[in-house]
Coordinates of C-alpha atoms in Angstrom, one line a residue:
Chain A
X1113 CA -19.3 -20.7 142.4
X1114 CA -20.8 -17.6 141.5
X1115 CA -18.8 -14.5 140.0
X1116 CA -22.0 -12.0 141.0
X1117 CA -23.4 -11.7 144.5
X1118 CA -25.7 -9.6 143.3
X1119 CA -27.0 -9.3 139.9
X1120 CA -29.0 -6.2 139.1
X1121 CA -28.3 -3.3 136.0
X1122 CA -28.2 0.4 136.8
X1123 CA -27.8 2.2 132.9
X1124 CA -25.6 5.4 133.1
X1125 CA -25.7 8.3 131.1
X1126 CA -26.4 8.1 127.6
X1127 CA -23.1 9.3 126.2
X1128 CA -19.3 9.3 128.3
X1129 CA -15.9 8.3 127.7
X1130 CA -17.9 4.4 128.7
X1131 CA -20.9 4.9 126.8
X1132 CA -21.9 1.0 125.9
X1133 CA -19.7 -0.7 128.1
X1134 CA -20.3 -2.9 131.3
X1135 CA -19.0 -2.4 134.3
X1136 CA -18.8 -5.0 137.2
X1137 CA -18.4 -3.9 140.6
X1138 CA -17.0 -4.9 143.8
X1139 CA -19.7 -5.4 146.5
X1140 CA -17.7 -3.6 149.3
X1141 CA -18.1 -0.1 146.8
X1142 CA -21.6 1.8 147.7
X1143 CA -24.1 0.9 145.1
X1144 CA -27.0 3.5 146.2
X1145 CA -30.2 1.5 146.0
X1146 CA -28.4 -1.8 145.2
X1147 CA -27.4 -4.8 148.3
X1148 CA -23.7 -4.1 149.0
X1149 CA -22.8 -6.7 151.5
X1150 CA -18.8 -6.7 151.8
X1151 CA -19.2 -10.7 151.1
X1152 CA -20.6 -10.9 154.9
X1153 CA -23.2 -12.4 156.2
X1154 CA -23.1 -9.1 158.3
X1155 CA -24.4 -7.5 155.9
X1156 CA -26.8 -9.8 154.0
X1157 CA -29.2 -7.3 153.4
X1158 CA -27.8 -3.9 153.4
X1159 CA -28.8 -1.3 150.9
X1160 CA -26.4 2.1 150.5
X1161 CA -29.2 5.2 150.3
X1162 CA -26.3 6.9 148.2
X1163 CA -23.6 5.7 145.4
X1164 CA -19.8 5.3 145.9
X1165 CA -17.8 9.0 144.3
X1166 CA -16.3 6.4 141.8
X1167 CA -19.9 4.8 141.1
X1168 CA -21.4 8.3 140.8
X1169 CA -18.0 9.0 138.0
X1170 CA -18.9 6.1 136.4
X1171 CA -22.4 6.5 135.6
X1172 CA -21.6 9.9 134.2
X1173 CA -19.2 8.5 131.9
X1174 CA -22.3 6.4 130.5
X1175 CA -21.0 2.8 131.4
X1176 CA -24.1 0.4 132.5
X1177 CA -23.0 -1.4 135.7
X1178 CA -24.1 -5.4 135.4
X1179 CA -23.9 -6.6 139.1
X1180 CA -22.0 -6.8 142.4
X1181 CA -19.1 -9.2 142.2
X1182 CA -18.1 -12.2 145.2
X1183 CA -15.4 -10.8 147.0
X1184 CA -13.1 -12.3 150.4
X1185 CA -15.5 -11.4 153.5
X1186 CA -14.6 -7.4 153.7
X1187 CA -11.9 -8.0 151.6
X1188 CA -9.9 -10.1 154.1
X1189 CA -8.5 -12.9 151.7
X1190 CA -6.5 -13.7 148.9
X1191 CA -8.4 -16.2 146.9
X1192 CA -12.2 -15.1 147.4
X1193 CA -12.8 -18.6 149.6
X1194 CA -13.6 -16.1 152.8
X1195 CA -16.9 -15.0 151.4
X1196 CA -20.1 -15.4 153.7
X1197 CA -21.8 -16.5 149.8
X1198 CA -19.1 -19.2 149.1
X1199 CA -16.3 -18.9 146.6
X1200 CA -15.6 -18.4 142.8
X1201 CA -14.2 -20.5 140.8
X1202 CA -11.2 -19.5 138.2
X1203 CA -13.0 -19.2 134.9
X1204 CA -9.7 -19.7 133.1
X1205 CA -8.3 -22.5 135.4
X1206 CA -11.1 -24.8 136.9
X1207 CA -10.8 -26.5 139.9
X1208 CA -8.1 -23.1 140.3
X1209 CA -9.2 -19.7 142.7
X1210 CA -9.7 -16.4 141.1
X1211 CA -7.6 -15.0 143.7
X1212 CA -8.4 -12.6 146.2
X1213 CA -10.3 -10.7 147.2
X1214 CA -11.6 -8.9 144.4
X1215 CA -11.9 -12.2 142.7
X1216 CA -15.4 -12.2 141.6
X1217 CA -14.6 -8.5 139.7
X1218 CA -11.2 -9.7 137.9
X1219 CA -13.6 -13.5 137.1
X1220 CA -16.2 -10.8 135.5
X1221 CA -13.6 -9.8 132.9
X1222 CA -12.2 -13.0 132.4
X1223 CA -15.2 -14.6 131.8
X1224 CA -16.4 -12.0 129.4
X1225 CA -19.4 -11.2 132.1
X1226 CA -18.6 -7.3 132.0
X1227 CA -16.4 -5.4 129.6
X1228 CA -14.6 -3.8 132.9
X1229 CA -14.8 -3.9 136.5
X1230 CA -13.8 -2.2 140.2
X1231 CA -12.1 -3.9 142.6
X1232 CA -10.3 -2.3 145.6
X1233 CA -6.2 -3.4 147.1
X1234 CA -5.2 -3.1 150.3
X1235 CA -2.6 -5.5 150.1
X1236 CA -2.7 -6.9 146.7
X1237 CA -6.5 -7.7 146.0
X1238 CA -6.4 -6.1 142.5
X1239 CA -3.0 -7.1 141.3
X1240 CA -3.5 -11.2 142.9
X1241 CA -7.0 -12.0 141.4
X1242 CA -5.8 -10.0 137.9
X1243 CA -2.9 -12.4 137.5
X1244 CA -4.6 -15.6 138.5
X1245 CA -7.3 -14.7 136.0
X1246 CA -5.0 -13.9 132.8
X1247 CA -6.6 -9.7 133.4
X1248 CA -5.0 -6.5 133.4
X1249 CA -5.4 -4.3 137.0
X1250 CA -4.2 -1.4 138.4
X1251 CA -3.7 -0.6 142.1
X1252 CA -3.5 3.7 141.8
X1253 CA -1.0 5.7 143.6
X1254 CA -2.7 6.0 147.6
X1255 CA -4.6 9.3 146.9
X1256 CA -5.3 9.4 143.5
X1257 CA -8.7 7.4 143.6
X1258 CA -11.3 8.5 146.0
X1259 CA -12.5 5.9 149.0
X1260 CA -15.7 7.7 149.1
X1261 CA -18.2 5.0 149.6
X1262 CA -15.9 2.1 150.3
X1263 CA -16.9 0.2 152.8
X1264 CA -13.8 0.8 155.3
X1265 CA -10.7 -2.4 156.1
X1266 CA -7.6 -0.9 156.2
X1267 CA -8.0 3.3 155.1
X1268 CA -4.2 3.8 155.2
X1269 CA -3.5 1.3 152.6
X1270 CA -6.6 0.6 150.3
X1271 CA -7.5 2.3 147.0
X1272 CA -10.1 1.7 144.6
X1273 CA -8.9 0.1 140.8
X1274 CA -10.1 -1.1 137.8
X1275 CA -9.4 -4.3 135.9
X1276 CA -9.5 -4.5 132.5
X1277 CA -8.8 -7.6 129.4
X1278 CA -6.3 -5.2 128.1
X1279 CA -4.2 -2.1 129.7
X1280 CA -5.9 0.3 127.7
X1281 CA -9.3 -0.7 129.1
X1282 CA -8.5 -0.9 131.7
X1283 CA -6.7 2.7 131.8
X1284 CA -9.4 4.3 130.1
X1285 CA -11.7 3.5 133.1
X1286 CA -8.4 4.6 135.5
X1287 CA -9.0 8.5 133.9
X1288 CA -13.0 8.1 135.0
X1289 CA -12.5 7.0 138.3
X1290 CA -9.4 9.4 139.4
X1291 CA -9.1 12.2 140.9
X1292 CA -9.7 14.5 143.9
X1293 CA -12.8 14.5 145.9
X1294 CA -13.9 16.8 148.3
X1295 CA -15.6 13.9 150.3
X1296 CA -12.0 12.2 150.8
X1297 CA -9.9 14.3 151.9
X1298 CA -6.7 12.2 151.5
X1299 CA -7.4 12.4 147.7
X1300 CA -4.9 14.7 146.1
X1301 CA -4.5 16.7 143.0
X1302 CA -1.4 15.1 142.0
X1303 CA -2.9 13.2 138.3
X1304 CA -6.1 15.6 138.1
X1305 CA -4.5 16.3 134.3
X1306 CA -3.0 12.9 133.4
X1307 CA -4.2 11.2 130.2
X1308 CA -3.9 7.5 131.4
X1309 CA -5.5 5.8 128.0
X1310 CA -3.3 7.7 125.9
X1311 CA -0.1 6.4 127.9
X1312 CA -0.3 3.0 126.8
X1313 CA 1.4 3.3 123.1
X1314 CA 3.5 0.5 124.0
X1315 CA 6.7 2.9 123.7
X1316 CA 9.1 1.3 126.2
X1317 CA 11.9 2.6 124.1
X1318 CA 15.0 3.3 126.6
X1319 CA 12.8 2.9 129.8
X1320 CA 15.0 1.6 132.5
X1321 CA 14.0 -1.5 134.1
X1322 CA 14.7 -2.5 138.2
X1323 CA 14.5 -6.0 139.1
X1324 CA 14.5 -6.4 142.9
X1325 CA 15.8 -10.1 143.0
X1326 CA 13.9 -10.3 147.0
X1327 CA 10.6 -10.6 144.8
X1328 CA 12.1 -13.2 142.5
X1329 CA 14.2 -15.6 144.5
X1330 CA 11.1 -16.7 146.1
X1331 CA 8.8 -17.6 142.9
X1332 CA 8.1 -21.0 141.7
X1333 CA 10.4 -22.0 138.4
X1334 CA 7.5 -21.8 136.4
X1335 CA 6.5 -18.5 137.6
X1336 CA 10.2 -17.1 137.0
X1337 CA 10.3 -18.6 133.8
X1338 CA 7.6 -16.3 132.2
X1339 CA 8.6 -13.3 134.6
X1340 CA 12.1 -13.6 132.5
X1341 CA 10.3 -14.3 129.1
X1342 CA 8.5 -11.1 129.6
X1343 CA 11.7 -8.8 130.5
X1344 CA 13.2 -10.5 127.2
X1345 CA 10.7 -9.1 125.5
X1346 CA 10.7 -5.8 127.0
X1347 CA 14.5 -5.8 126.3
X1348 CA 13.8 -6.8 122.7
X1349 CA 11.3 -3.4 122.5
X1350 CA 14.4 -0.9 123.6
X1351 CA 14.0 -1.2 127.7
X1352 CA 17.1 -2.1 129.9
X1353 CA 17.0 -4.1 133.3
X1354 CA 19.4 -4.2 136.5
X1355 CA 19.3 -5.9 139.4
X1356 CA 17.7 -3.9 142.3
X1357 CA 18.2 -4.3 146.5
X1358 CA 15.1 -3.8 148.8
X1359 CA 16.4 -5.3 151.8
X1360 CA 13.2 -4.0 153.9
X1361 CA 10.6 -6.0 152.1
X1362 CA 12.0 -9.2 154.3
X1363 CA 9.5 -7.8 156.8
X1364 CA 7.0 -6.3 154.5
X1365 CA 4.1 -9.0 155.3
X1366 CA 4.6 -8.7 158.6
X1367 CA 3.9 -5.1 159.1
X1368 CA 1.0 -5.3 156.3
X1369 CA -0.9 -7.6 158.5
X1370 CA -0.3 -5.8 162.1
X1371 CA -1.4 -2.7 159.8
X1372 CA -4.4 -4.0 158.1
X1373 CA -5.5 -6.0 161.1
X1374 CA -4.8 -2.9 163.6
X1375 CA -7.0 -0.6 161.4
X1376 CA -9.4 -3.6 160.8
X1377 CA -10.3 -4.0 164.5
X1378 CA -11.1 -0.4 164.2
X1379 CA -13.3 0.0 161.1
X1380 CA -15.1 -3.0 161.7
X1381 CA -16.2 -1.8 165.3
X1382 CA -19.0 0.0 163.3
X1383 CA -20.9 -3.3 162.8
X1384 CA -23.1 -3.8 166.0
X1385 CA -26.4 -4.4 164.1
X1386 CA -28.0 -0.9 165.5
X1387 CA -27.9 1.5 162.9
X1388 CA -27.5 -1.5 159.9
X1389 CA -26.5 -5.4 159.4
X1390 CA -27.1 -8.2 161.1
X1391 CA -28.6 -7.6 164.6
X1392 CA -28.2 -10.0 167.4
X1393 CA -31.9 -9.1 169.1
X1394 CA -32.0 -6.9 172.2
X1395 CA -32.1 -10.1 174.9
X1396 CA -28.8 -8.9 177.4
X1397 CA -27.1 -5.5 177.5
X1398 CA -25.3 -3.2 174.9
X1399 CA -21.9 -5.7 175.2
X1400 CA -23.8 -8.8 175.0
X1401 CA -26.0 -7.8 172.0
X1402 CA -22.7 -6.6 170.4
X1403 CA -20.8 -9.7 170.9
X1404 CA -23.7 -12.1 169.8
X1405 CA -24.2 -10.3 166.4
X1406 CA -20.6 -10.3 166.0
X1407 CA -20.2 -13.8 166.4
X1408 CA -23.4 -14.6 163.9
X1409 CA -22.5 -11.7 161.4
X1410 CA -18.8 -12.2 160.7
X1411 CA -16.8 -15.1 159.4
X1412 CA -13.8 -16.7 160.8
X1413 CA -11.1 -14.7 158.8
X1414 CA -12.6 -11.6 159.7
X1415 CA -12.7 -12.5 163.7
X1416 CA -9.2 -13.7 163.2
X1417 CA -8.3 -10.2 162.2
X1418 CA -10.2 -8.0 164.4
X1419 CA -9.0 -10.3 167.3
X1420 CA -5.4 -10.1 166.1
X1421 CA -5.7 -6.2 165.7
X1422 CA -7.2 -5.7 168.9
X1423 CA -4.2 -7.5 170.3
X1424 CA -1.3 -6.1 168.5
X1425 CA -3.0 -2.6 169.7
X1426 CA -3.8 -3.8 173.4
X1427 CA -1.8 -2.1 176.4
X1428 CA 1.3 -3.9 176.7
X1429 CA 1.7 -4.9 173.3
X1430 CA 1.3 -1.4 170.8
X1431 CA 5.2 -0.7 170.8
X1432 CA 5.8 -4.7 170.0
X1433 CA 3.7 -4.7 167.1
X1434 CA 2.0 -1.6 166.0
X1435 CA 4.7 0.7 165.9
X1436 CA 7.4 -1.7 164.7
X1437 CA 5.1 -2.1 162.1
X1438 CA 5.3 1.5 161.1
X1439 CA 9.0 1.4 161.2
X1440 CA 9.0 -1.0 158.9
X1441 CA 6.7 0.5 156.3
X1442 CA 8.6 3.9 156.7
X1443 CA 12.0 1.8 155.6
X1444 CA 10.3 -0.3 153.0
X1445 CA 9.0 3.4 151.5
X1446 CA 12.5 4.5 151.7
X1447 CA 13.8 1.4 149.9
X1448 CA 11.2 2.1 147.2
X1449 CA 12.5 5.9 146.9
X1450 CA 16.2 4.7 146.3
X1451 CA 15.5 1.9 143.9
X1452 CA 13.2 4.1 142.2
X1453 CA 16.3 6.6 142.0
X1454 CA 18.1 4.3 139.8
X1455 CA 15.5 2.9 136.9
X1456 CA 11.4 4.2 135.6
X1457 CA 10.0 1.0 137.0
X1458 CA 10.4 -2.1 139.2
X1459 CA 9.2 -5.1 137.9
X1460 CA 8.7 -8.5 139.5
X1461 CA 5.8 -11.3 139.0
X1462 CA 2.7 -10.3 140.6
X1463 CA 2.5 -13.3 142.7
X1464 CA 5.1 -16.1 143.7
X1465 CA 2.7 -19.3 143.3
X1466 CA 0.1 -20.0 140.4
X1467 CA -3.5 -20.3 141.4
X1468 CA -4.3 -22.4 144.4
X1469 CA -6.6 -25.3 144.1
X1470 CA -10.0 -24.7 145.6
X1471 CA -9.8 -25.2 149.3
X1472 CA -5.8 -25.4 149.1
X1473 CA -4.9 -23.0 151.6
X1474 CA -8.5 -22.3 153.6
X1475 CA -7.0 -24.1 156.6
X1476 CA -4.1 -22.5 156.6
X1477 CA -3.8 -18.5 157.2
X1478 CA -0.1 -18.2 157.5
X1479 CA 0.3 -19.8 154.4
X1480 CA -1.9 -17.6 152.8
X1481 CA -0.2 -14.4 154.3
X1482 CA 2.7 -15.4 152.8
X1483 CA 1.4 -15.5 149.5
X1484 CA 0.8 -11.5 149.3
X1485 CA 4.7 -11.3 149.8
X1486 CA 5.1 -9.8 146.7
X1487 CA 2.2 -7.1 146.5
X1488 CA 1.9 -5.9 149.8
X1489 CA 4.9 -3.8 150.0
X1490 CA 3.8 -1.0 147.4
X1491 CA 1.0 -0.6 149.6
X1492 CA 3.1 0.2 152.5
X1493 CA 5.0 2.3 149.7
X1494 CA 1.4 4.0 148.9
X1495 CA 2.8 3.3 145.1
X1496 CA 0.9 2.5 141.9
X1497 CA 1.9 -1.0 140.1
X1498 CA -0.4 -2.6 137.2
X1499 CA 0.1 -6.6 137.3
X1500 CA -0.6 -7.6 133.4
X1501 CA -0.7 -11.1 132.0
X1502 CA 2.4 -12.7 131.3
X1503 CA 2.0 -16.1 129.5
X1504 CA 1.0 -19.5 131.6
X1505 CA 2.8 -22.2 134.1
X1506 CA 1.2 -25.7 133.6
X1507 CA -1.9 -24.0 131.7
X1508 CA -2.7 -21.7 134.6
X1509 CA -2.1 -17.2 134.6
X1510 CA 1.3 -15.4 135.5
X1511 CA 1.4 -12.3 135.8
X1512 CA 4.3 -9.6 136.1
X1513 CA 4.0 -6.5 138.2
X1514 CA 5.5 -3.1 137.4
X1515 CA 5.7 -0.6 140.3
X1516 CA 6.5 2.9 139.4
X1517 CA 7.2 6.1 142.0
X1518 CA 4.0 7.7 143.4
X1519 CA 1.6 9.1 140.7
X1520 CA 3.6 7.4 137.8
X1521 CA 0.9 5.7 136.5
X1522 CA 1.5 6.9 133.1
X1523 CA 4.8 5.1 133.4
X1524 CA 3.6 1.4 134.6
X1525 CA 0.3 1.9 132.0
X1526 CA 3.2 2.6 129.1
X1527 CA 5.1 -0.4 130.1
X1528 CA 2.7 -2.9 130.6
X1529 CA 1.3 -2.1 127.4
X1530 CA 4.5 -3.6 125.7
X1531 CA 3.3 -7.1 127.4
X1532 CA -0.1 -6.6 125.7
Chain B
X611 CA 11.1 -20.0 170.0
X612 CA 9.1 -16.7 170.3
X613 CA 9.1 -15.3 173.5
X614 CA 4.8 -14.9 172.8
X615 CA 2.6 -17.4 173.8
X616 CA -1.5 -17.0 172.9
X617 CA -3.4 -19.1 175.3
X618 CA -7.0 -20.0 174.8
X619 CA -7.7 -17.7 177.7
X620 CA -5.3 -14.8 176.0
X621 CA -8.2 -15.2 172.9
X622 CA -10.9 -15.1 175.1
X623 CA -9.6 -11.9 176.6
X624 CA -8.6 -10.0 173.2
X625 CA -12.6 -11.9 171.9
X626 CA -14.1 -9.4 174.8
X627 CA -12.2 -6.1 174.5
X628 CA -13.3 -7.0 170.7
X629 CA -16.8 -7.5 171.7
X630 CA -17.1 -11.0 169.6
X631 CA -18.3 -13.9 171.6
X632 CA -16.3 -17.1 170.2
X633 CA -17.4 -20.9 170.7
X634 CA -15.0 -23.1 172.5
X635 CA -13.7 -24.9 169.9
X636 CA -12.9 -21.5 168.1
X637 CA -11.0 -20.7 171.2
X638 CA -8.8 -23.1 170.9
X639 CA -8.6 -22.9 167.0
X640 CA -7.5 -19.3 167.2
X641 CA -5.0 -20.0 170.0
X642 CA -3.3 -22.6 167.8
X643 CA -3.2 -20.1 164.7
X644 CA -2.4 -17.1 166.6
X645 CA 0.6 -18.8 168.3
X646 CA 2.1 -19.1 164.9
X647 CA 1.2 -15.7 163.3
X648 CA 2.5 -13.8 166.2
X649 CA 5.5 -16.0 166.1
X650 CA 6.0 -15.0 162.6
X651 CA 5.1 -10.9 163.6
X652 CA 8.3 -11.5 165.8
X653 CA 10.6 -10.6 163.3
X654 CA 9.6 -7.3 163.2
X655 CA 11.6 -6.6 166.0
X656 CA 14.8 -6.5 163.9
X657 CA 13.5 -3.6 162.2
X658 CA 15.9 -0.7 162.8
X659 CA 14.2 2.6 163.7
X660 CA 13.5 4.4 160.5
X661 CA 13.6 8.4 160.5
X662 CA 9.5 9.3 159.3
X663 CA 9.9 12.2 156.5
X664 CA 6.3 13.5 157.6
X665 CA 5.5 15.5 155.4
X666 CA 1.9 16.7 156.4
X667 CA -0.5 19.1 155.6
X668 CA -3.9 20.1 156.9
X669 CA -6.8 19.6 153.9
X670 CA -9.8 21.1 155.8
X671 CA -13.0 22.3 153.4
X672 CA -15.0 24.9 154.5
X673 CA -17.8 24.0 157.1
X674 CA -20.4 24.6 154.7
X675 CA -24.3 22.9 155.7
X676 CA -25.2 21.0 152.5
X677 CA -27.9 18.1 151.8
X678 CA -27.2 14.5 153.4
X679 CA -28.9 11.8 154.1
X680 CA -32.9 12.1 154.9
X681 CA -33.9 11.1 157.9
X682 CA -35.9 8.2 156.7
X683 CA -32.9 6.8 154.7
X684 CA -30.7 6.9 157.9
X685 CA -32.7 4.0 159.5
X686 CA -33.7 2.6 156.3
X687 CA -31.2 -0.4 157.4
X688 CA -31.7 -0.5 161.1
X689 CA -33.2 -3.8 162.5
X690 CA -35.6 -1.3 164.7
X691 CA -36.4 2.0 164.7
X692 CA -39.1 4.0 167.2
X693 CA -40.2 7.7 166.6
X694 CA -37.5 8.1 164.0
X695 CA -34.9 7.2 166.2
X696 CA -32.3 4.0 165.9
X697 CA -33.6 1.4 168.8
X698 CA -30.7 -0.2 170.6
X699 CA -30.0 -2.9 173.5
X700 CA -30.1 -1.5 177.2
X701 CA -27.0 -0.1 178.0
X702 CA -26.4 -1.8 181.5

């Protein structure tokens, strides 16, 4: 029921913007020197020779990093149950999951265990485990975060973010960790000047409010019933709220998982226990080698993805899935455009359900899927959203998203900051 | 009813061009579980066509030689190594 995999301090600099604080980080983020294992058995014993850009940012900024947090096995998951070094527990909900998969990272804040932490969302992973553990995160505009050093799922949809027990921590270590990098290129230099701490004053003042009711419908009463407490209370600070259409995120999960699993099937090719991770021995040829560490190095999430992937991009079958699936995310990134036409944010509850019991959904992976209904399309969007806390449903988290237009952080930081 | 059916020998196929062996029970398993996730990917097939604004821009750097990786922390994490070289399987 650990939070840390492994648990190991590297000091930074002596002075920084973090100077004195501790940082926890995600084990699929390069730690040079220090086991980075994705939460596979795969890669039980791997040891980066060089540091993540963002690792390398935040050591200059002085903050001392504490550890390498549990994690869904390479980040496949959505309540950190998928890891190879079994799962965390909610520190404030027991018997609850921290969500997924940067679970361990958004338990490390909640539990006090590091001041701040890094966690990485490819379909949610930041926004799920921060508003099952009552913690502020981010999930950055695609681009503005480098992915230098992250061990590789799903490139066209993952970013790097930071969690935080209040938005303006966890914006302050936003303006460390952004920016471009000549080692990624899709990083831009849209943001290079933005002030991120600074934004959240808490002025929400005339900011105009969408509320796409397909994110809302869908949520448990006692979800909704905090979701509309917290627009109340924006309301009540100056903001105004309509009712927004996005008729496109009806198919949203769908295309997220032929995406993530497409790309998955190729990033994950890599591991063949050659050049690091687990190796199967050399009895048989190349293809039996391969498949033998395969089978002993990954977990069953993680075959369940690469196998899926590797069909929806088979001969026969790319047109069905693979490029419906980009259809879809080009319309659910147009739907975004237009409702963003019409208000400063989009604001919905992070996710649909309160924390699962332990071992709740393990069985059942559609049912899981489902649950990401609500984060996955502003990562088909490539948008920023913040999820913040929003009050409790039978003494467990709720939290509210707010989704603003690409490289609007400023904007979803300022909101949020009301909710504080 | 979806028009795609994954049978145990479908997953044993898509398990080899994916180069993961799989035991028999996980055969069937993933069978079971991919019959119902595909199902559920069926949907997308009511997605209209959407026109792609690609808006896209080469970002090359200059090919500059700069310091990497040494030599001896390239195979610091390979199972086994021979004159400084990564040792693999046989390839046939």
């Amino acid at each position: 029921m650990s939070i840390f995999i492994t648990e190991e301090t590297v000091e930074g600099a002596d002075d920084g913007p973090l100077a004195g604080k501790t940082v926890a980080i995600k084990d699929n983020i390069s730690t040079a020197g220090v086991r980075t294992t994705c939460g596979s058995a795969m890669l039980d014993d791997y040891v980066p020779p060089y540091d993540a850009t963002v690792v390398e940012r935040l050591k200059d900024a002085g903050a001392d990093i504490v550890g390498k947090t549990n994690m869904d096995e390479f980040g496949m998951g959505t309540t950190t149950e998928t890891s190879a070094f079994g799962p965390t527990e909610n520190p404030v909900a027991e018997g609850h999951v921290p969500g997924g998969s940067s679970g361990g990272s958004a338990a490390a804040v909640a539990a006090g265990e590091a001041d701040l932490a890094l966690g990485s969302d490819t379909g949610g992973s930041v926004r799920c485990p921060a508003a099952f553990c009552g913690v502020v995160g981010i999930k950055p505009t695609y681009g503005l975060v480098s992915r230098y050093g992250l061990v590789a799922y799903a490139n066209s949809l993952e970013q790097i973010g930071p969690f935080g027990s209040t938005v303006e921590e966890a914006a302050a270590l936003l303006d460390v960790i952004a920016g471009p990098d000549e080692r990624d290129a899709t990083t831009r230099e849209a943001g290079a000047d933005a002030n991120y701490a600074d934004a959240a004053d808490g002025d929400v003042d005339g900011l105009s409010i969408g509320v796409p009711t397909e994110l809302v419908d869908g949520a448990d009463e006692g979800v909704k019933e905090q979701f509309y407490a917290a627009l109340d209370e924006l309301e009540a600070q100056g903001a105004t709220t309509h009712e927004v259409s996005l008729e496109s995120v009806e198919y949203a999960v769908q295309a997220y998982y032929v995406i993530a699993m497409s790309e998955a099937s190729s990033n994950l090719a890599r591991f063949d226990g050659v050049r690091y991770g687990h190796s199967g021995g050399y009895d048989g040829n190349w293809n039996e080698t391969f498949g033998k560490a395969r089978e002993e190095g990954f977990g069953a999430e993680v075959k369940r993805r690469v196998l899926l992937g590797t069909y929806a991009l088979s001969a026969g079958y790319h047109d069905k899935y693979y490029k419906q699936a980009q259809d879809a995310r080009a319309w659910v990134k147009q739907d975004f455009d237009e409702a963003l036409s019409s208000a400063d944010v989009l604001a919905s509850p992070t996710m649909p359900v309160p924390p699962m019991e332990l071992g709740e959904s393990l069985s059942d992976p559609l049912k899981m899927y489902l649950a990401d209904a609500n984060t996955v399309p502003v990562n088909l969007a490539d948008l920023p959203a913040i999820s913040v806390p929003a009050g409790e449903t039978d003494g467990l988290p709720v939290g509210v998203q707010l989704v603003g237009p690409a490289f609007g952080e400023e904007t979803i930081i300022r909101a949020a900051s009301a909710l504080d | 009813m979806s028009d795609t059916e994954a049978t145990p020998d479908d997953v044993r196929h898509v398990a080899e061009l994916a180069r993961v062996d799989l035991d028999e029970d996980e055969v069937d398993e993933f069978a079971a579980q991919f019959a119902d996730i595909l199902d559920y990917f069926d949907a997308l097939d009511e997605v209209p066509a959407v026109d792609r604004e690609a808006d896209l821009v080469n970002v090359m750097r200059p090919d500059e030689v700069r310091e990497g990786l040494t030599q001896e922390e390239a195979l610091s994490n390979a199972a086994e190594t021979e004159d400084g070289y990564f040792k693999g399987p046989n390839v046939s």
